[in-house]
CSV table of C-alpha atoms in Angstrom, one decimal:
chain,number,residue,atom,x,y,z
A,21,MET,CA,-40.8,-89.6,-113.9
A,22,ASN,CA,-42.3,-92.8,-115.4
A,23,ASN,CA,-44.2,-92.5,-118.4
A,24,GLU,CA,-47.4,-92.9,-116.6
A,25,GLN,CA,-46.5,-90.0,-114.4
A,26,PHE,CA,-45.3,-88.1,-117.4
A,27,GLN,CA,-48.6,-88.5,-119.0
A,28,ILE,CA,-51.0,-87.5,-116.4
A,29,LYS,CA,-48.8,-84.5,-115.6
A,30,ASN,CA,-49.1,-83.5,-119.0
A,31,ASN,CA,-52.9,-84.0,-119.2
A,32,ASP,CA,-53.1,-81.6,-116.3
A,33,ILE,CA,-51.8,-78.7,-117.8
A,34,LEU,CA,-53.5,-79.4,-121.0
A,35,ARG,CA,-57.0,-79.1,-119.0
A,36,ASN,CA,-55.9,-76.4,-117.5
A,37,CYS,CA,-53.9,-74.2,-119.7
A,38,PHE,CA,-57.2,-73.0,-121.3
A,39,ASP,CA,-58.9,-71.0,-119.0
A,40,LEU,CA,-60.1,-67.4,-119.1
A,41,LYS,CA,-57.6,-65.7,-117.5
A,42,THR,CA,-54.5,-67.4,-119.9
A,43,ILE,CA,-56.6,-66.3,-122.7
A,44,LYS,CA,-57.1,-62.8,-121.6
A,45,ILE,CA,-53.1,-62.4,-121.4
A,46,ILE,CA,-52.2,-64.2,-124.6
A,47,ILE,CA,-54.8,-62.3,-126.9
A,48,PRO,CA,-53.7,-59.1,-126.4
A,49,LEU,CA,-50.4,-60.0,-126.8
A,50,ALA,CA,-50.8,-62.1,-130.0
A,51,ILE,CA,-53.0,-59.8,-132.1
A,52,PRO,CA,-50.7,-56.9,-132.1
A,53,VAL,CA,-48.0,-59.2,-133.6
A,54,ILE,CA,-50.5,-60.4,-136.1
A,55,ILE,CA,-51.3,-57.1,-137.5
A,56,GLU,CA,-47.9,-56.3,-137.5
A,57,ASN,CA,-46.9,-59.2,-139.6
A,58,ILE,CA,-49.8,-58.1,-142.1
A,59,LEU,CA,-48.1,-55.0,-142.4
A,60,GLN,CA,-44.7,-56.5,-143.0
A,61,VAL,CA,-46.2,-58.3,-145.8
A,62,LEU,CA,-47.7,-55.2,-147.2
A,63,LEU,CA,-44.4,-53.3,-146.6
A,64,SER,CA,-42.6,-56.0,-148.6
A,65,THR,CA,-44.7,-55.9,-151.5
A,66,THR,CA,-44.9,-52.1,-151.4
A,67,ASP,CA,-41.6,-51.6,-153.4
A,68,THR,CA,-42.5,-54.7,-155.6
A,69,TYR,CA,-45.9,-52.8,-156.5
A,70,PHE,CA,-44.2,-49.4,-157.6
A,71,ALA,CA,-41.3,-51.4,-159.4
A,72,GLY,CA,-44.0,-53.0,-161.4
A,73,LYS,CA,-45.1,-49.6,-162.8
A,74,LEU,CA,-41.8,-49.1,-164.2
A,75,ASN,CA,-40.7,-52.4,-166.2
A,76,SER,CA,-40.0,-56.3,-165.6
A,77,ASN,CA,-36.4,-55.7,-165.0
A,78,ALA,CA,-37.4,-53.3,-162.4
A,79,ILE,CA,-39.3,-56.2,-160.7
A,80,ALA,CA,-36.4,-58.2,-161.0
A,81,ALA,CA,-34.6,-56.1,-159.3
A,82,VAL,CA,-36.7,-56.0,-156.0
A,83,GLY,CA,-36.9,-60.0,-156.4
A,84,ILE,CA,-33.0,-60.3,-156.3
A,85,THR,CA,-32.4,-58.0,-153.6
A,86,SER,CA,-34.7,-59.3,-151.4
A,87,LEU,CA,-33.3,-62.8,-151.9
A,88,ILE,CA,-30.1,-61.4,-150.6
A,89,MET,CA,-31.8,-59.5,-147.5
A,90,ASN,CA,-33.5,-62.9,-146.6
A,91,ILE,CA,-29.9,-64.0,-145.7
A,92,TYR,CA,-29.3,-61.2,-144.0
A,93,ILE,CA,-32.3,-61.2,-141.8
A,94,ALA,CA,-31.1,-64.3,-141.0
A,95,PHE,CA,-28.2,-62.7,-138.7
A,96,PHE,CA,-30.1,-60.0,-137.3
A,97,ILE,CA,-32.9,-62.4,-136.0
A,98,ALA,CA,-30.4,-64.2,-134.4
A,99,VAL,CA,-29.9,-61.3,-132.2
A,100,GLY,CA,-33.6,-60.4,-132.1
A,101,ILE,CA,-34.4,-63.7,-130.5
A,102,GLY,CA,-31.5,-63.6,-128.4
A,103,THR,CA,-32.7,-60.2,-127.2
A,104,THR,CA,-36.5,-61.3,-126.8
A,105,THR,CA,-35.4,-64.3,-124.8
A,106,ILE,CA,-33.0,-62.6,-122.1
A,107,VAL,CA,-35.4,-59.4,-122.0
A,108,SER,CA,-38.5,-61.5,-120.8
A,109,ARG,CA,-36.2,-63.8,-118.4
A,110,ASN,CA,-35.1,-60.4,-116.2
A,111,ILE,CA,-38.3,-59.0,-116.8
A,112,GLY,CA,-39.9,-61.8,-115.1
A,113,LEU,CA,-37.0,-61.7,-112.4
A,114,ASN,CA,-38.1,-58.3,-111.7
A,115,LYS,CA,-35.0,-56.8,-113.0
A,116,PRO,CA,-35.8,-54.2,-115.7
A,117,ASN,CA,-32.8,-52.5,-115.0
A,118,LYS,CA,-30.9,-55.6,-116.8
A,119,ALA,CA,-33.2,-56.4,-119.2
A,120,ALA,CA,-32.2,-52.7,-120.2
A,121,GLU,CA,-28.7,-53.5,-120.5
A,122,ALA,CA,-29.1,-56.3,-122.2
A,123,VAL,CA,-31.2,-53.8,-124.6
A,124,LYS,CA,-28.1,-51.6,-125.1
A,125,GLN,CA,-25.4,-54.4,-125.2
A,126,SER,CA,-28.3,-56.1,-128.7
A,127,ILE,CA,-27.8,-52.6,-130.0
A,128,LEU,CA,-24.0,-52.7,-129.8
A,129,LEU,CA,-24.1,-56.2,-131.3
A,130,THR,CA,-26.7,-55.2,-133.9
A,131,VAL,CA,-24.3,-52.1,-135.1
A,132,ILE,CA,-21.2,-54.2,-135.3
A,133,ILE,CA,-22.8,-57.0,-137.5
A,134,SER,CA,-25.0,-54.7,-139.5
A,135,LEU,CA,-21.9,-52.5,-140.3
A,136,ILE,CA,-19.8,-55.5,-141.4
A,137,ILE,CA,-22.7,-56.5,-143.7
A,138,GLY,CA,-23.0,-52.9,-145.3
A,139,ILE,CA,-19.2,-52.6,-145.8
A,140,ILE,CA,-19.4,-56.0,-147.7
A,141,SER,CA,-22.7,-55.2,-149.8
A,142,TYR,CA,-20.9,-51.6,-150.6
A,143,ILE,CA,-17.6,-53.5,-151.8
A,144,PHE,CA,-19.1,-56.7,-153.4
A,145,ALA,CA,-22.5,-55.9,-154.5
A,146,ASP,CA,-21.8,-56.3,-158.3
A,147,PRO,CA,-20.8,-60.1,-157.9
A,148,ILE,CA,-23.3,-60.5,-155.3
A,149,LEU,CA,-26.1,-59.9,-158.0
A,150,ARG,CA,-24.3,-61.5,-160.6
A,151,ILE,CA,-23.9,-64.6,-158.5
A,152,LEU,CA,-27.7,-64.8,-157.8
A,153,GLY,CA,-28.2,-64.9,-161.8
A,154,ALA,CA,-28.6,-60.8,-162.5
A,155,LYS,CA,-28.6,-60.4,-166.2
A,156,PRO,CA,-26.8,-57.0,-167.5
A,157,GLU,CA,-30.5,-55.4,-168.1
A,158,VAL,CA,-31.4,-56.3,-164.4
A,159,LEU,CA,-28.0,-55.3,-163.1
A,160,VAL,CA,-28.6,-51.6,-164.3
A,161,TYR,CA,-32.0,-51.5,-161.9
A,162,ALA,CA,-30.6,-54.3,-159.3
A,163,LEU,CA,-27.1,-52.6,-158.4
A,164,PRO,CA,-28.5,-49.0,-157.0
A,165,TYR,CA,-31.4,-50.6,-155.3
A,166,PHE,CA,-29.7,-53.0,-153.3
A,167,MET,CA,-26.7,-50.0,-152.8
A,168,ALA,CA,-29.9,-48.0,-151.1
A,169,VAL,CA,-31.4,-51.3,-149.0
A,170,ALA,CA,-28.7,-53.3,-148.2
A,171,VAL,CA,-25.7,-50.9,-147.5
A,172,PRO,CA,-27.5,-49.2,-144.5
A,173,SER,CA,-28.8,-52.3,-143.3
A,174,VAL,CA,-28.6,-51.2,-139.7
A,175,PHE,CA,-31.3,-49.5,-139.6
A,176,LEU,CA,-33.1,-52.9,-140.7
A,177,CYS,CA,-31.2,-54.7,-138.3
A,178,LEU,CA,-32.1,-52.3,-135.4
A,179,MET,CA,-36.0,-52.0,-135.9
A,180,LEU,CA,-36.0,-55.9,-135.8
A,181,VAL,CA,-33.9,-55.8,-132.6
A,182,LEU,CA,-35.6,-53.0,-130.7
A,183,SER,CA,-39.2,-54.7,-131.7
A,184,SER,CA,-38.1,-57.9,-130.1
A,185,ALA,CA,-36.8,-56.0,-127.1
A,186,LEU,CA,-40.4,-54.6,-126.7
A,187,ARG,CA,-42.3,-57.9,-127.2
A,188,GLY,CA,-40.0,-59.3,-124.6
A,189,ALA,CA,-41.0,-57.0,-122.3
A,190,GLY,CA,-44.5,-57.7,-123.0
A,191,ASP,CA,-45.3,-54.9,-125.3
A,192,THR,CA,-46.6,-55.7,-128.6
A,193,LYS,CA,-48.2,-52.8,-129.2
A,194,ILE,CA,-45.7,-50.3,-130.0
A,195,PRO,CA,-43.9,-52.3,-132.7
A,196,MET,CA,-47.6,-52.6,-134.0
A,197,VAL,CA,-48.0,-49.0,-134.4
A,198,VAL,CA,-44.7,-48.3,-135.1
A,199,SER,CA,-44.8,-50.6,-138.4
A,200,LEU,CA,-48.2,-49.2,-139.8
A,201,VAL,CA,-46.3,-45.7,-139.8
A,202,ALA,CA,-43.6,-46.9,-141.5
A,203,ASN,CA,-45.9,-48.6,-144.0
A,204,LEU,CA,-47.7,-45.1,-144.7
A,205,ILE,CA,-44.4,-43.1,-145.1
A,206,ASN,CA,-43.1,-46.2,-147.2
A,207,ILE,CA,-45.9,-46.1,-149.8
A,208,ILE,CA,-46.3,-42.0,-149.8
A,209,LEU,CA,-42.4,-41.8,-150.3
A,210,ASN,CA,-42.2,-44.6,-152.8
A,211,TYR,CA,-44.8,-42.5,-155.0
A,212,ILE,CA,-42.4,-39.3,-154.5
A,213,LEU,CA,-39.5,-41.1,-155.2
A,214,ILE,CA,-39.7,-43.5,-157.9
A,215,PHE,CA,-42.1,-41.1,-160.2
A,216,GLY,CA,-41.7,-37.8,-158.6
A,217,ILE,CA,-43.6,-34.8,-157.9
A,218,TRP,CA,-44.1,-31.4,-159.0
A,219,ASN,CA,-40.8,-30.0,-160.3
A,220,PHE,CA,-39.1,-33.3,-158.7
A,221,LYS,CA,-39.0,-35.9,-161.5
A,222,GLY,CA,-38.2,-39.0,-159.5
A,223,LEU,CA,-35.1,-41.4,-158.9
A,224,GLY,CA,-36.6,-44.3,-160.6
A,225,ILE,CA,-35.7,-47.8,-158.9
A,226,VAL,CA,-33.4,-46.1,-156.6
A,227,GLY,CA,-36.2,-44.0,-155.0
A,228,GLY,CA,-38.1,-47.2,-154.1
A,229,GLY,CA,-35.0,-48.3,-152.0
A,230,LEU,CA,-34.4,-44.9,-150.3
A,231,ALA,CA,-38.4,-44.9,-149.5
A,232,THR,CA,-37.6,-48.4,-147.3
A,233,THR,CA,-34.6,-47.0,-145.8
A,234,ILE,CA,-36.0,-43.5,-144.6
A,235,ALA,CA,-39.1,-45.7,-143.3
A,236,ARG,CA,-36.7,-48.0,-141.4
A,237,ILE,CA,-35.1,-44.8,-140.1
A,238,ILE,CA,-38.2,-43.2,-138.9
A,239,ALA,CA,-39.3,-46.4,-137.0
A,240,VAL,CA,-35.9,-47.0,-135.4
A,241,ILE,CA,-36.4,-43.5,-134.3
A,242,MET,CA,-39.8,-44.1,-132.8
A,243,LEU,CA,-39.0,-47.4,-131.1
A,244,LEU,CA,-35.8,-45.9,-129.5
A,245,THR,CA,-37.9,-42.6,-128.2
A,246,CYS,CA,-40.7,-45.0,-126.9
A,247,LEU,CA,-37.8,-47.1,-125.0
A,248,CYS,CA,-35.8,-43.8,-123.9
A,249,LYS,CA,-39.2,-42.2,-122.6
A,250,GLY,CA,-40.2,-45.6,-120.8
A,251,LYS,CA,-43.0,-46.0,-122.4
A,252,THR,CA,-42.8,-49.6,-121.4
A,253,ILE,CA,-41.3,-51.2,-118.2
A,254,ILE,CA,-37.8,-50.8,-120.1
A,255,LYS,CA,-36.4,-47.2,-119.7
A,256,LEU,CA,-32.8,-46.9,-122.4
A,257,ASN,CA,-30.5,-44.5,-121.0
A,258,LEU,CA,-28.9,-43.7,-124.7
A,259,PHE,CA,-26.5,-41.4,-123.1
A,260,SER,CA,-24.7,-43.3,-120.1
A,261,LYS,CA,-21.7,-45.2,-120.9
A,262,TRP,CA,-21.9,-47.9,-123.2
A,263,ILE,CA,-19.5,-50.4,-121.8
A,264,ILE,CA,-19.0,-53.8,-123.9
A,265,ASP,CA,-20.8,-56.7,-121.1
A,266,GLN,CA,-19.1,-59.7,-122.2
A,267,LYS,CA,-21.1,-61.9,-120.4
A,268,LEU,CA,-24.2,-60.4,-122.0
A,269,LEU,CA,-22.9,-60.6,-125.4
A,270,ILE,CA,-22.0,-64.1,-125.0
A,271,SER,CA,-25.7,-65.2,-123.6
A,272,ILE,CA,-27.3,-63.1,-126.3
A,273,SER,CA,-24.9,-65.1,-129.0
A,274,ARG,CA,-25.1,-68.2,-127.4
A,275,ILE,CA,-29.1,-68.0,-127.3
A,276,GLY,CA,-29.1,-66.2,-130.9
A,277,ILE,CA,-26.5,-68.2,-133.0
A,278,PRO,CA,-28.4,-71.5,-133.4
A,279,ALA,CA,-31.8,-69.6,-134.3
A,280,GLY,CA,-29.8,-67.6,-137.0
A,281,ILE,CA,-28.3,-70.9,-138.2
A,282,GLU,CA,-31.7,-72.1,-138.5
A,283,LYS,CA,-33.0,-69.4,-140.2
A,284,LEU,CA,-29.9,-69.8,-142.7
A,285,ILE,CA,-30.5,-73.7,-143.2
A,286,MET,CA,-34.4,-72.7,-143.9
A,287,ARG,CA,-32.8,-70.0,-146.3
A,288,PHE,CA,-30.2,-72.6,-148.5
A,289,GLY,CA,-32.9,-75.4,-148.3
A,290,GLN,CA,-35.1,-73.2,-150.1
A,291,LEU,CA,-32.7,-72.2,-152.7
A,292,VAL,CA,-32.2,-75.9,-153.5
A,293,TYR,CA,-36.0,-76.6,-153.4
A,294,GLY,CA,-36.6,-73.9,-155.6
A,295,ALA,CA,-34.3,-74.9,-158.1
A,296,MET,CA,-36.1,-78.4,-158.4
A,297,ILE,CA,-39.4,-76.6,-158.7
A,298,ILE,CA,-38.1,-74.5,-161.9
A,299,ALA,CA,-36.9,-77.9,-163.3
A,300,LEU,CA,-40.8,-78.2,-163.5
A,301,GLY,CA,-41.3,-76.1,-165.8
A,302,THR,CA,-42.9,-72.7,-166.0
A,303,SER,CA,-46.4,-73.4,-165.1
A,304,ALA,CA,-45.6,-75.2,-161.8
A,305,TYR,CA,-43.1,-72.6,-160.7
A,306,VAL,CA,-45.9,-70.0,-161.2
A,307,ALA,CA,-48.2,-72.2,-159.5
A,308,HIS,CA,-46.0,-72.3,-156.4
A,309,ASN,CA,-45.3,-68.5,-156.1
A,310,ILE,CA,-48.7,-68.0,-155.9
A,311,ALA,CA,-49.7,-70.8,-153.6
A,312,GLY,CA,-46.7,-69.5,-151.3
A,313,THR,CA,-48.4,-66.0,-151.3
A,314,ILE,CA,-51.7,-67.4,-150.3
A,315,GLU,CA,-49.8,-69.4,-147.6
A,316,SER,CA,-47.8,-66.4,-146.4
A,317,TYR,CA,-51.1,-65.3,-144.7
A,318,SER,CA,-52.0,-68.5,-143.1
A,319,TYR,CA,-48.5,-68.2,-140.9
A,320,LEU,CA,-50.0,-65.3,-139.2
A,321,PRO,CA,-52.0,-66.2,-136.5
A,322,ALA,CA,-48.9,-68.9,-135.4
A,323,MET,CA,-46.7,-66.3,-135.4
A,324,GLY,CA,-48.6,-63.9,-133.5
A,325,PHE,CA,-49.0,-66.7,-130.7
A,326,GLY,CA,-45.4,-68.1,-131.0
A,327,VAL,CA,-44.5,-64.3,-130.2
A,328,ALA,CA,-47.0,-64.6,-126.9
A,329,ALA,CA,-45.7,-67.7,-126.1
A,330,ALA,CA,-42.1,-67.0,-126.0
A,331,THR,CA,-42.7,-63.8,-124.1
A,332,MET,CA,-44.9,-65.9,-121.2
A,333,VAL,CA,-42.5,-68.6,-120.9
A,334,GLY,CA,-39.4,-66.6,-120.6
A,335,ASN,CA,-41.3,-64.3,-118.0
A,336,ASN,CA,-42.5,-66.9,-116.0
A,337,LEU,CA,-39.1,-68.9,-116.2
A,338,GLY,CA,-37.6,-65.8,-114.7
A,339,ALA,CA,-40.4,-65.7,-112.0
A,340,ASN,CA,-39.9,-69.2,-111.3
A,341,LYS,CA,-43.1,-70.4,-112.5
A,342,PRO,CA,-42.1,-73.0,-115.1
A,343,GLU,CA,-45.6,-74.9,-114.9
A,344,GLU,CA,-47.3,-71.1,-115.7
A,345,ALA,CA,-44.9,-71.2,-118.6
A,346,LYS,CA,-45.9,-74.5,-120.1
A,347,LYS,CA,-49.4,-73.7,-119.7
A,348,PHE,CA,-49.2,-70.5,-121.7
A,349,ALA,CA,-47.3,-72.2,-124.1
A,350,LEU,CA,-49.6,-74.6,-124.9
A,351,ALA,CA,-52.7,-72.3,-124.6
A,352,ALA,CA,-51.1,-70.3,-127.2
A,353,ASN,CA,-50.7,-73.1,-129.4
A,354,THR,CA,-54.1,-74.3,-129.1
A,355,LEU,CA,-55.6,-70.8,-129.7
A,356,SER,CA,-53.2,-70.6,-132.9
A,357,THR,CA,-54.5,-73.7,-133.6
A,358,ILE,CA,-58.2,-73.4,-133.8
A,359,LEU,CA,-57.6,-70.5,-135.8
A,360,MET,CA,-55.6,-71.8,-138.7
A,361,VAL,CA,-58.0,-74.9,-138.6
A,362,ILE,CA,-60.6,-72.5,-139.6
A,363,ILE,CA,-57.9,-71.0,-142.3
A,364,GLY,CA,-57.5,-74.3,-143.6
A,365,ILE,CA,-60.9,-75.1,-143.8
A,366,PHE,CA,-61.8,-72.0,-145.7
A,367,PHE,CA,-58.7,-72.5,-148.0
A,368,PHE,CA,-59.9,-76.0,-148.8
A,369,ILE,CA,-63.2,-74.8,-149.8
A,370,ALA,CA,-62.4,-71.3,-151.6
A,371,ALA,CA,-59.4,-72.8,-153.3
A,372,PRO,CA,-60.7,-72.5,-157.0
A,373,PHE,CA,-61.9,-69.2,-156.3
A,374,LEU,CA,-58.9,-67.9,-154.7
A,375,VAL,CA,-57.0,-69.0,-157.6
A,376,LYS,CA,-58.9,-67.0,-160.3
A,377,VAL,CA,-57.7,-63.9,-158.4
A,378,PHE,CA,-54.0,-64.3,-159.4
A,379,THR,CA,-54.3,-66.1,-162.7
A,380,SER,CA,-56.5,-67.0,-165.7
A,381,ASP,CA,-54.3,-69.8,-166.9
A,382,LYS,CA,-56.2,-73.1,-166.6
A,383,GLU,CA,-53.2,-75.3,-166.1
A,384,VAL,CA,-51.8,-73.2,-163.5
A,385,GLN,CA,-55.1,-72.8,-161.9
A,386,ARG,CA,-55.3,-76.5,-161.4
A,387,LEU,CA,-52.0,-77.1,-160.0
A,388,VAL,CA,-52.4,-73.9,-157.2
A,389,VAL,CA,-56.0,-75.5,-156.1
A,390,ALA,CA,-54.2,-78.8,-155.7
A,391,VAL,CA,-51.3,-77.0,-153.5
A,392,ILE,CA,-53.7,-75.1,-151.4
A,393,ARG,CA,-55.7,-78.2,-150.6
A,394,ILE,CA,-52.3,-79.8,-149.3
A,395,ILE,CA,-51.7,-76.4,-147.4
A,396,ALA,CA,-55.5,-76.6,-145.7
A,397,LEU,CA,-54.9,-79.9,-144.3
A,398,PHE,CA,-51.4,-79.3,-142.9
A,399,GLN,CA,-52.6,-76.0,-141.0
A,400,PRO,CA,-52.7,-77.5,-137.2
A,401,PHE,CA,-49.2,-78.8,-137.4
A,402,LEU,CA,-47.7,-75.8,-139.0
A,403,SER,CA,-49.2,-74.1,-136.1
A,404,LEU,CA,-47.6,-76.4,-133.6
A,405,THR,CA,-43.9,-76.0,-135.5
A,406,LEU,CA,-44.4,-72.3,-135.3
A,407,VAL,CA,-45.9,-71.7,-131.8
A,408,ILE,CA,-44.0,-74.4,-129.9
A,409,SER,CA,-40.6,-73.6,-131.6
A,410,SER,CA,-40.9,-70.1,-130.4
A,411,ALA,CA,-41.9,-71.3,-126.6
A,412,LEU,CA,-38.6,-73.2,-127.0
A,413,GLN,CA,-36.6,-70.1,-128.2
A,414,GLY,CA,-38.3,-68.2,-125.8
A,415,ALA,CA,-36.7,-70.7,-122.9
A,416,GLY,CA,-33.4,-70.2,-124.2
A,417,ASP,CA,-33.3,-73.7,-125.6
A,418,THR,CA,-32.5,-72.8,-129.3
A,419,LYS,CA,-30.6,-75.4,-130.5
A,420,PHE,CA,-33.3,-78.6,-130.7
A,421,PRO,CA,-35.8,-76.0,-133.1
A,422,MET,CA,-31.9,-75.7,-135.3
A,423,TYR,CA,-31.6,-79.2,-135.2
A,424,SER,CA,-35.5,-80.0,-136.1
A,425,THR,CA,-35.2,-77.8,-139.3
A,426,LEU,CA,-31.9,-79.2,-140.2
A,427,ILE,CA,-33.8,-82.9,-140.6
A,428,GLY,CA,-36.9,-81.3,-141.7
A,429,ILE,CA,-35.5,-79.4,-144.4
A,430,TRP,CA,-32.7,-81.4,-145.9
A,431,GLY,CA,-33.4,-84.4,-144.6
A,432,ILE,CA,-37.1,-84.8,-145.7
A,433,ARG,CA,-38.1,-81.5,-147.6
A,434,VAL,CA,-35.3,-81.5,-150.1
A,435,VAL,CA,-34.7,-85.4,-150.2
A,436,PHE,CA,-38.7,-86.4,-150.4
A,437,GLY,CA,-39.5,-83.6,-152.7
A,438,TYR,CA,-37.0,-84.7,-155.3
A,439,LEU,CA,-38.5,-88.2,-154.8
A,440,PHE,CA,-42.0,-87.3,-154.8
A,441,SER,CA,-41.6,-84.7,-157.6
A,442,ILE,CA,-38.9,-86.3,-159.8
A,443,ILE,CA,-38.8,-90.2,-159.5
A,444,PHE,CA,-42.7,-90.9,-158.6
A,445,ASP,CA,-43.4,-88.4,-161.0
A,446,LEU,CA,-45.8,-86.1,-158.9
A,447,GLY,CA,-44.7,-82.5,-160.0
A,448,LEU,CA,-45.4,-79.6,-157.9
A,449,VAL,CA,-47.8,-81.8,-155.9
A,450,GLY,CA,-45.1,-83.9,-154.2
A,451,ILE,CA,-42.8,-81.1,-153.6
A,452,TRP,CA,-45.7,-79.8,-151.5
A,453,LEU,CA,-46.3,-83.2,-150.0
A,454,ALA,CA,-42.5,-83.2,-148.8
A,455,TYR,CA,-43.4,-79.8,-147.3
A,456,SER,CA,-46.3,-81.2,-145.4
A,457,LEU,CA,-44.5,-84.3,-144.5
A,458,ASP,CA,-41.8,-82.0,-143.3
A,459,ILE,CA,-43.9,-79.7,-141.4
A,460,ILE,CA,-45.4,-82.6,-139.5
A,461,ILE,CA,-42.8,-84.6,-138.5
A,462,ARG,CA,-41.1,-81.4,-137.1
A,463,GLY,CA,-44.0,-80.3,-135.4
A,464,ILE,CA,-44.2,-83.9,-133.4
A,465,LEU,CA,-40.3,-83.4,-132.8
A,466,LEU,CA,-40.9,-79.9,-131.3
A,467,LEU,CA,-43.9,-81.1,-128.9
A,468,LEU,CA,-42.2,-83.9,-127.8
A,469,ARG,CA,-39.2,-82.2,-126.8
A,470,PHE,CA,-41.5,-79.5,-125.5
A,471,LEU,CA,-43.4,-81.9,-123.2
A,472,LYS,CA,-40.3,-83.2,-121.8
A,473,ASP,CA,-39.5,-80.2,-120.0
A,474,LYS,CA,-35.7,-79.9,-120.4
A,475,TRP,CA,-36.2,-76.3,-121.2
A,476,LYS,CA,-37.4,-75.5,-117.7
A,477,SER,CA,-34.0,-76.1,-116.3
A,478,ILE,CA,-31.8,-73.5,-118.9
A,479,LYS,CA,-30.0,-71.2,-117.1
A,480,ILE,CA,-29.6,-67.6,-118.9
A,481,SER,CA,-27.1,-65.0,-117.3
């Protein structure tokens, strides 16, 4: 195909992708995921909130544990993405039984990975926490909390993978409802297990960890119940023979491993990135954390529409409708971009007011306002990066997003972050300019890859 034919073909798809039928399919898929992600943000802050009622060492314990759990989650996401891709492709092929078998193989892989992680966490908890800088006074709180959350990480992993399976089957409502229930249980149990009730005196910070784990156990039971009772197109039979299917496990791993490596690249890049920010001083570090908290809410539409794109790409490729797959992905990105542009405009205008919710320090306020306005400007590219990356992953093309993340994080964000912030003396603003440059270049690279259509020919067993 020459460049002129390529341009005409893609222009036709862009004109046709925004029809009412497409919108009616994408929005019901995306909205529950957006709500679920809001709930996940709230869930992640519940332990921190209640820990704050104890003392600053307890807050530090939760923060250090979260850093480690984010690395663990990279492995769990690898299985989740592999599951979503294979399930959605088999649903498109009208092979729900094979999709169900893929879920069972994912559960087996999940249990193996998370048990290994749990054993490592139990044996090496103390040195892991010390390596990450936990001082003796923090370690007193961090060690029991880490044990309560990280050792039984099998439940977190199962929660992520089972939710991924349901989304791959086109059901985003059940994971949302389960997340809501898990949030409510976590909030109630956090209060009871940390502070006590009636004659029960509470367990302190370890109670917060147990509350989170119990909430995850209940979530896993709910998700398994829905899958086993056939509440969706997939119906699991947990009592049938559990035989390792080497071919399916290889397929899940082949798709998932690059996605997991991508997340690890991001996590370790963020550690280096974070060290540069700490070197800029306390005000810059506080401002960065506040800006990051505000920015986390801008991700939510793209994450929701990204799941919708991945699901519909997989379904339509399975049904041998590659042009429909492309249409759905571009429509999902368009809807996401519209929402994120609106968020960007709001951020730009409301920045001076938003910052006052978090701090009264004038220097921190000045830095946060500048950063939020940078965030506001790159919202369309953030949408492009997240949605198109998800669409490629839904097609089984997980290597290119991994390579683009490697280039973006280490070749652009870290290098230019140092150049702008230290050499050009732009401080925190320079760090976020490098971040925006990474997002812009990565978004363009991913879009070019997507429009070249190589993902349409990827075979999945």
